[in-house]
Amino acid sequence: MSAQANSLAKNFSISFPMSRYILFFYVPFFISLILSFLILSPLAVSNLQAATPPPQPQSGPGGSDYPHAAIISSVHGQGNLKYYLFEPDEPKPESAPLVIFAHGWGGINPTDYGSWINHLVRRGNIVIYPVYQTYTDMFTGFSKYTANCMTAIKDALRELKRPGHVAPDLDKVATVGHSLGGLLAVNIAASWAAEQDGAPAVKAIMSVEPGGVPALPLEDLSLIAADTLLLTVVGDQDQIAGSRDARKIFYRTSQIPPQNKDFITLVSDQYGEPALIADHFAPTCELPIGSSFLPSLSEVFGSLKYATNALDFYGTWKLFDALTEAAFYGKNREYALGNTPQQRFMGEWSDGRPVQELVVTDQP
């Protein structure tokens, strides 16, 4: 046999066992690895998809333990003096605390905040929803919005004295507002404080993402009583209002001591699906409510439709529920004020991971 043939035979005798080794060991290994990946990867994907936001808690501030099964809605007035009334029912109470809800610019249809209003009323509150603007004065009527609110509120109080309505408990009055309504919430409290005709005192105020409209003047906020409980709330991804007006409100109410107010930031969390995005429209939570032929914001701006989620349950709803309960009944203060674990807690994703907590400060 030639030297070249001997060399080929030698190489073959070495390579054949090696190829057999590869064939019988590595190939099955890689096949099993591929099969494992194909089998397990859907489970891994499903586990990632399974991280959903926390549902509404069953009890406590922001919870679903509603003492009333239904609400009664009615609409009164005309134009920019129009207002909606929402009253608890089933069972119908003789009296109830009063919440004045100031909507954002253009939110003249209460559907835009329907879930929140439904929550407030079924918890046992009367809600007055002043419209304060029309489509014809949305760009020109800013200087009149506070006065329009006050006129509508006073008319609503007269309406509530009529038979068939739930009587408002005027020792338990609170205001809450979003965006432009966040400015109006403090203006209403200051305007009532300035009156000398026995107007009710506002005991609790929550201003959510106030601003976005520089043309609305603030009233003299130093007139608000020092024992009022106050929260200013901003969103970390609010590109419309930001935090400037919220800080302005916080510092212009210096008569309210630090233990009675907080500056709170809603924090976005994109860990699960759907993500929790604390932008300017996070406080809107659409639910058909009341009677209106006017389009809702989501009908005008389809992409801005937001579902009710943990930013509501553990954020704005929890905070305002606890704030009013602390002001009216002296309970659940730890859920609203003081930078406590209960105040900051935002629930857990379905896999147990905590949602990003609220950021609370007295020095914004």
Tab-separated table of C-alpha atoms in Angstrom, residues 21-334:
chain	number	residue	atom	x	y	z
A	21	TYR	CA	-19.008	9.583	18.971
A	22	ILE	CA	-20.467	12.856	17.716
A	23	LEU	CA	-23.391	11.050	16.132
A	24	PHE	CA	-24.348	9.093	19.243
A	25	PHE	CA	-23.617	11.702	21.914
A	26	TYR	CA	-23.726	15.282	20.686
A	27	VAL	CA	-26.560	14.950	18.175
A	28	PRO	CA	-29.035	13.503	20.732
A	29	PHE	CA	-27.887	16.181	23.187
A	30	PHE	CA	-28.630	18.991	20.749
A	31	ILE	CA	-31.922	17.404	19.714
A	32	SER	CA	-33.029	17.190	23.348
A	33	LEU	CA	-31.892	20.775	23.888
A	34	ILE	CA	-33.920	21.992	20.925
A	35	LEU	CA	-36.962	19.976	22.012
A	36	SER	CA	-36.683	21.360	25.536
A	37	PHE	CA	-36.548	24.877	24.162
A	38	LEU	CA	-39.586	24.275	21.961
A	39	ILE	CA	-41.522	22.795	24.871
A	40	LEU	CA	-40.500	25.258	27.562
A	41	SER	CA	-40.371	28.506	25.603
A	42	PRO	CA	-44.181	28.830	25.365
A	43	LEU	CA	-44.299	28.351	29.122
A	44	ALA	CA	-41.685	31.037	29.581
A	45	VAL	CA	-43.600	33.387	27.304
A	46	SER	CA	-46.849	32.602	29.081
A	47	ASN	CA	-45.195	33.283	32.432
A	48	LEU	CA	-44.047	36.665	31.157
A	49	GLN	CA	-47.521	37.427	29.851
A	50	ALA	CA	-49.118	36.289	33.105
A	51	ALA	CA	-47.802	39.331	35.005
A	52	THR	CA	-50.946	41.445	35.043
A	53	PRO	CA	-51.685	44.517	37.172
A	54	PRO	CA	-53.378	44.131	40.551
A	55	PRO	CA	-57.176	44.177	40.563
A	56	GLN	CA	-59.241	46.479	42.734
A	57	PRO	CA	-58.823	45.571	46.412
A	58	GLN	CA	-61.880	44.052	48.026
A	59	SER	CA	-61.935	46.445	50.965
A	60	GLY	CA	-60.419	49.591	52.382
A	61	PRO	CA	-59.694	52.891	50.619
A	62	GLY	CA	-59.990	52.334	46.886
A	63	GLY	CA	-61.767	49.023	47.498
A	64	SER	CA	-64.939	47.484	46.121
A	65	ASP	CA	-66.838	46.931	49.373
A	66	TYR	CA	-69.598	49.326	48.340
A	67	PRO	CA	-72.444	49.978	50.784
A	68	HIS	CA	-74.683	51.135	47.916
A	69	ALA	CA	-75.600	49.037	44.898
A	70	ALA	CA	-76.735	51.858	42.612
A	71	ILE	CA	-76.544	55.557	41.882
A	72	ILE	CA	-79.101	58.095	40.710
A	73	SER	CA	-77.970	60.716	38.200
A	74	SER	CA	-79.638	63.906	37.053
A	75	VAL	CA	-78.641	66.920	34.983
A	76	HIS	CA	-79.573	70.534	35.658
A	77	GLY	CA	-78.918	74.019	34.302
A	78	GLN	CA	-77.809	75.170	30.894
A	79	GLY	CA	-74.623	76.034	29.056
A	80	ASN	CA	-71.566	76.720	31.189
A	81	LEU	CA	-73.738	76.738	34.334
A	82	LYS	CA	-74.885	73.181	33.743
A	83	TYR	CA	-74.111	70.511	36.326
A	84	TYR	CA	-74.695	66.833	37.036
A	85	LEU	CA	-75.808	65.343	40.338
A	86	PHE	CA	-74.953	61.800	41.363
A	87	GLU	CA	-76.542	60.373	44.518
A	88	PRO	CA	-76.155	57.005	46.280
A	89	ASP	CA	-79.060	54.566	46.141
A	90	GLU	CA	-80.031	51.001	47.112
A	91	PRO	CA	-80.215	51.796	49.917
A	92	LYS	CA	-80.882	55.506	49.722
A	93	PRO	CA	-79.394	57.389	52.697
A	94	GLU	CA	-81.052	60.376	54.326
A	95	SER	CA	-77.843	62.389	54.048
A	96	ALA	CA	-74.339	61.957	52.650
A	97	PRO	CA	-70.997	63.766	52.428
A	98	LEU	CA	-70.590	66.103	49.471
A	99	VAL	CA	-67.830	65.805	46.867
A	100	ILE	CA	-67.351	68.464	44.203
A	101	PHE	CA	-65.641	66.913	41.178
A	102	ALA	CA	-63.946	69.349	38.765
A	103	HIS	CA	-63.166	67.824	35.372
A	104	GLY	CA	-60.252	68.612	33.090
A	105	TRP	CA	-60.367	70.905	30.085
A	106	GLY	CA	-62.948	69.567	27.645
A	107	GLY	CA	-64.197	66.827	29.964
A	108	ILE	CA	-67.736	68.152	30.015
A	109	ASN	CA	-69.162	64.647	29.629
A	110	PRO	CA	-68.903	62.874	33.019
A	111	THR	CA	-68.378	59.588	31.187
A	112	ASP	CA	-64.676	60.514	31.061
A	113	TYR	CA	-64.463	60.004	34.832
A	114	GLY	CA	-67.403	57.620	35.082
A	115	SER	CA	-65.678	54.797	36.968
A	116	TRP	CA	-64.309	57.171	39.597
A	117	ILE	CA	-67.658	58.917	40.040
A	118	ASN	CA	-69.410	55.554	40.318
A	119	HIS	CA	-66.865	54.532	42.959
A	120	LEU	CA	-67.328	57.724	44.985
A	121	VAL	CA	-71.113	57.594	44.940
A	122	ARG	CA	-71.441	53.898	45.734
A	123	ARG	CA	-69.154	54.533	48.705
A	124	GLY	CA	-71.837	56.879	49.981
A	125	ASN	CA	-71.023	60.362	48.662
A	126	ILE	CA	-73.072	62.874	46.712
A	127	VAL	CA	-71.089	64.159	43.724
A	128	ILE	CA	-71.660	67.530	42.071
A	129	TYR	CA	-70.059	67.688	38.622
A	130	PRO	CA	-70.083	71.302	37.371
A	131	VAL	CA	-69.625	71.583	33.606
A	132	TYR	CA	-68.351	75.219	33.821
A	133	GLN	CA	-67.521	75.459	30.084
A	134	THR	CA	-69.018	74.853	26.665
A	135	TYR	CA	-67.462	74.123	23.302
A	136	THR	CA	-67.829	77.802	22.409
A	137	ASP	CA	-65.818	79.179	25.354
A	138	MET	CA	-63.163	76.500	25.823
A	139	PHE	CA	-60.446	78.849	24.575
A	140	THR	CA	-61.800	82.160	25.845
A	141	GLY	CA	-63.682	81.627	29.102
A	142	PHE	CA	-60.887	80.732	31.536
A	143	SER	CA	-61.369	83.787	33.743
A	144	LYS	CA	-65.003	82.785	34.338
A	145	TYR	CA	-64.551	79.093	35.077
A	146	THR	CA	-64.222	79.436	38.850
A	147	ALA	CA	-67.277	81.705	39.043
A	148	ASN	CA	-69.205	79.313	36.796
A	149	CYS	CA	-68.363	76.457	39.154
A	150	MET	CA	-69.483	78.425	42.199
A	151	THR	CA	-72.789	79.382	40.571
A	152	ALA	CA	-73.487	75.794	39.536
A	153	ILE	CA	-72.558	74.428	42.980
A	154	LYS	CA	-74.856	76.862	44.780
A	155	ASP	CA	-77.684	75.975	42.414
A	156	ALA	CA	-76.979	72.292	43.047
A	157	LEU	CA	-77.244	72.833	46.801
A	158	ARG	CA	-80.644	74.454	46.304
A	159	GLU	CA	-81.707	71.550	44.093
A	160	LEU	CA	-80.616	69.032	46.720
A	161	LYS	CA	-82.979	70.640	49.231
A	162	ARG	CA	-85.947	69.601	47.113
A	163	PRO	CA	-87.890	66.437	47.956
A	164	GLY	CA	-86.548	63.190	46.588
A	165	HIS	CA	-82.854	64.034	46.877
A	166	VAL	CA	-80.275	62.840	49.376
A	167	ALA	CA	-79.508	65.713	51.740
A	168	PRO	CA	-75.865	66.881	51.626
A	169	ASP	CA	-73.991	66.882	54.929
A	170	LEU	CA	-72.363	70.304	54.708
A	171	ASP	CA	-70.031	69.506	57.583
A	172	LYS	CA	-68.408	66.955	55.269
A	173	VAL	CA	-67.412	68.674	52.019
A	174	ALA	CA	-64.438	67.859	49.786
A	175	THR	CA	-63.206	68.931	46.368
A	176	VAL	CA	-61.241	66.919	43.837
A	177	GLY	CA	-60.164	67.856	40.349
A	178	HIS	CA	-57.971	66.741	37.477
A	179	SER	CA	-55.895	68.866	35.097
A	180	LEU	CA	-57.678	72.221	34.730
A	181	GLY	CA	-60.053	70.859	37.355
A	182	GLY	CA	-57.102	70.426	39.708
A	183	LEU	CA	-56.751	74.210	39.718
A	184	LEU	CA	-60.500	74.635	40.124
A	185	ALA	CA	-60.565	72.253	43.102
A	186	VAL	CA	-58.403	74.640	45.137
A	187	ASN	CA	-60.097	77.733	43.693
A	188	ILE	CA	-63.507	76.479	44.811
A	189	ALA	CA	-62.228	75.908	48.343
A	190	ALA	CA	-60.623	79.360	48.452
A	191	SER	CA	-63.721	81.049	47.006
A	192	TRP	CA	-65.976	79.448	49.593
A	193	ALA	CA	-63.575	80.452	52.349
A	194	ALA	CA	-63.730	84.068	51.142
A	195	GLU	CA	-67.516	84.234	51.410
A	196	GLN	CA	-69.155	85.542	54.559
A	197	ASP	CA	-72.635	84.076	54.121
A	198	GLY	CA	-72.165	80.821	55.977
A	199	ALA	CA	-70.747	78.874	53.045
A	200	PRO	CA	-69.597	75.385	54.027
A	201	ALA	CA	-65.912	74.840	54.715
A	202	VAL	CA	-64.067	72.419	52.475
A	203	LYS	CA	-62.421	69.824	54.726
A	204	ALA	CA	-60.363	67.942	52.117
A	205	ILE	CA	-58.864	68.857	48.730
A	206	MET	CA	-57.086	66.693	46.183
A	207	SER	CA	-55.596	68.368	43.120
A	208	VAL	CA	-54.567	65.786	40.517
A	209	GLU	CA	-52.121	66.762	37.772
A	210	PRO	CA	-53.235	70.402	37.979
A	211	GLY	CA	-52.461	72.800	35.167
A	212	GLY	CA	-51.853	72.507	31.482
A	213	VAL	CA	-53.822	75.752	31.048
A	214	PRO	CA	-51.822	78.860	32.018
A	215	ALA	CA	-54.772	81.200	31.443
A	216	LEU	CA	-56.698	80.103	34.557
A	217	PRO	CA	-55.878	82.393	37.500
A	218	LEU	CA	-55.499	80.924	40.982
A	219	GLU	CA	-57.516	82.444	43.803
A	220	ASP	CA	-55.937	83.530	47.093
A	221	LEU	CA	-55.132	80.073	48.427
A	222	SER	CA	-54.032	81.465	51.792
A	223	LEU	CA	-57.753	81.770	52.600
A	224	ILE	CA	-58.116	77.991	52.780
A	225	ALA	CA	-58.388	76.884	56.405
A	226	ALA	CA	-55.200	75.607	58.030
A	227	ASP	CA	-56.904	72.412	59.219
A	228	THR	CA	-57.834	71.411	55.660
A	229	LEU	CA	-56.276	68.170	54.428
A	230	LEU	CA	-54.565	68.630	51.051
A	231	LEU	CA	-52.947	66.363	48.478
A	232	THR	CA	-51.332	67.472	45.243
A	233	VAL	CA	-50.720	64.578	42.856
A	234	VAL	CA	-48.591	64.481	39.696
A	235	GLY	CA	-47.689	61.774	37.168
A	236	ASP	CA	-44.091	60.964	36.317
A	237	GLN	CA	-44.942	60.823	32.594
A	238	ASP	CA	-47.336	63.776	32.479
A	239	GLN	CA	-46.045	65.797	29.531
A	240	ILE	CA	-48.989	68.219	29.565
A	241	ALA	CA	-49.293	69.649	33.073
A	242	GLY	CA	-45.985	68.552	34.532
A	243	SER	CA	-45.514	69.511	38.182
A	244	ARG	CA	-45.193	73.309	38.125
A	245	ASP	CA	-48.770	74.157	39.121
A	246	ALA	CA	-48.881	71.334	41.653
A	247	ARG	CA	-45.821	72.799	43.370
A	248	LYS	CA	-47.361	76.256	43.169
A	249	ILE	CA	-50.492	75.017	44.954
A	250	PHE	CA	-48.418	73.205	47.552
A	251	TYR	CA	-46.344	76.251	48.450
A	252	ARG	CA	-49.196	78.782	48.239
A	253	THR	CA	-51.014	76.853	50.966
A	254	SER	CA	-48.241	77.359	53.503
A	255	GLN	CA	-50.844	77.887	56.236
A	256	ILE	CA	-51.570	74.140	56.057
A	257	PRO	CA	-48.931	72.380	58.184
A	258	PRO	CA	-46.790	69.618	56.633
A	259	GLN	CA	-48.576	66.886	58.583
A	260	ASN	CA	-51.838	67.847	56.838
A	261	LYS	CA	-50.612	67.789	53.245
A	262	ASP	CA	-48.382	65.840	50.876
A	263	PHE	CA	-46.982	66.153	47.365
A	264	ILE	CA	-47.327	62.784	45.630
A	265	THR	CA	-45.956	61.381	42.381
A	266	LEU	CA	-47.668	58.509	40.580
A	267	VAL	CA	-44.881	56.299	39.205
A	268	SER	CA	-45.209	54.404	35.922
A	269	ASP	CA	-44.490	50.670	35.913
A	270	GLN	CA	-43.996	48.758	32.663
A	271	TYR	CA	-43.056	45.428	34.227
A	272	GLY	CA	-46.246	43.613	33.202
A	273	GLU	CA	-48.986	43.819	30.616
A	274	PRO	CA	-50.831	46.081	30.309
A	275	ALA	CA	-48.291	48.593	31.561
A	276	LEU	CA	-49.230	51.223	34.130
A	277	ILE	CA	-48.412	54.623	32.624
A	278	ALA	CA	-48.796	57.674	34.857
A	279	ASP	CA	-49.333	60.218	32.102
A	280	HIS	CA	-51.789	63.104	31.989
A	281	PHE	CA	-54.763	60.914	31.131
A	282	ALA	CA	-54.172	58.237	33.757
A	283	PRO	CA	-56.884	59.641	36.098
A	284	THR	CA	-59.545	59.377	33.382
A	285	CYS	CA	-61.495	56.144	33.647
A	286	GLU	CA	-64.351	55.925	31.218
A	287	LEU	CA	-67.731	54.518	32.164
A	288	PRO	CA	-71.055	55.682	30.702
A	289	ILE	CA	-72.698	57.613	33.489
A	290	GLY	CA	-75.327	60.324	33.603
A	291	SER	CA	-77.190	61.499	30.517
A	292	SER	CA	-75.327	63.447	27.856
A	293	PHE	CA	-75.398	63.745	24.092
A	294	LEU	CA	-71.877	65.186	24.218
A	295	PRO	CA	-68.984	62.979	23.080
A	296	SER	CA	-66.515	61.699	25.636
A	297	LEU	CA	-62.799	62.442	25.338
A	298	SER	CA	-62.098	58.952	24.025
A	299	GLU	CA	-64.654	59.482	21.273
A	300	VAL	CA	-62.891	62.693	20.258
A	301	PHE	CA	-59.332	61.428	20.855
A	302	GLY	CA	-59.617	57.671	20.445
A	303	SER	CA	-56.026	56.978	21.446
A	304	LEU	CA	-56.534	58.629	24.817
A	305	LYS	CA	-59.018	56.094	26.114
A	306	TYR	CA	-57.769	54.684	29.398
A	307	ALA	CA	-59.042	51.731	31.360
A	308	THR	CA	-59.518	51.763	35.085
A	309	ASN	CA	-56.437	50.173	36.648
A	310	ALA	CA	-54.127	50.087	39.661
A	311	LEU	CA	-53.168	53.745	39.198
A	312	ASP	CA	-56.804	54.419	40.070
A	313	PHE	CA	-57.454	51.749	42.709
A	314	TYR	CA	-54.224	52.222	44.655
A	315	GLY	CA	-53.464	55.738	43.439
A	316	THR	CA	-56.084	58.447	43.050
A	317	TRP	CA	-59.065	56.478	44.414
A	318	LYS	CA	-57.260	55.198	47.484
A	319	LEU	CA	-55.728	58.573	48.253
A	320	PHE	CA	-58.969	60.525	47.972
A	321	ASP	CA	-61.036	57.916	49.824
A	322	ALA	CA	-58.585	57.959	52.704
A	323	LEU	CA	-58.207	61.740	52.642
A	324	THR	CA	-61.953	62.291	52.976
A	325	GLU	CA	-62.324	59.584	55.618
A	326	ALA	CA	-59.525	61.184	57.626
A	327	ALA	CA	-61.139	64.620	57.281
A	328	PHE	CA	-64.731	63.496	57.922
A	329	TYR	CA	-64.360	60.615	60.368
A	330	GLY	CA	-60.788	60.675	61.663
A	331	LYS	CA	-59.878	57.270	60.191
A	332	ASN	CA	-57.577	55.803	57.510
A	333	ARG	CA	-55.270	58.812	57.656
A	334	GLU	CA	-52.269	56.512	57.182
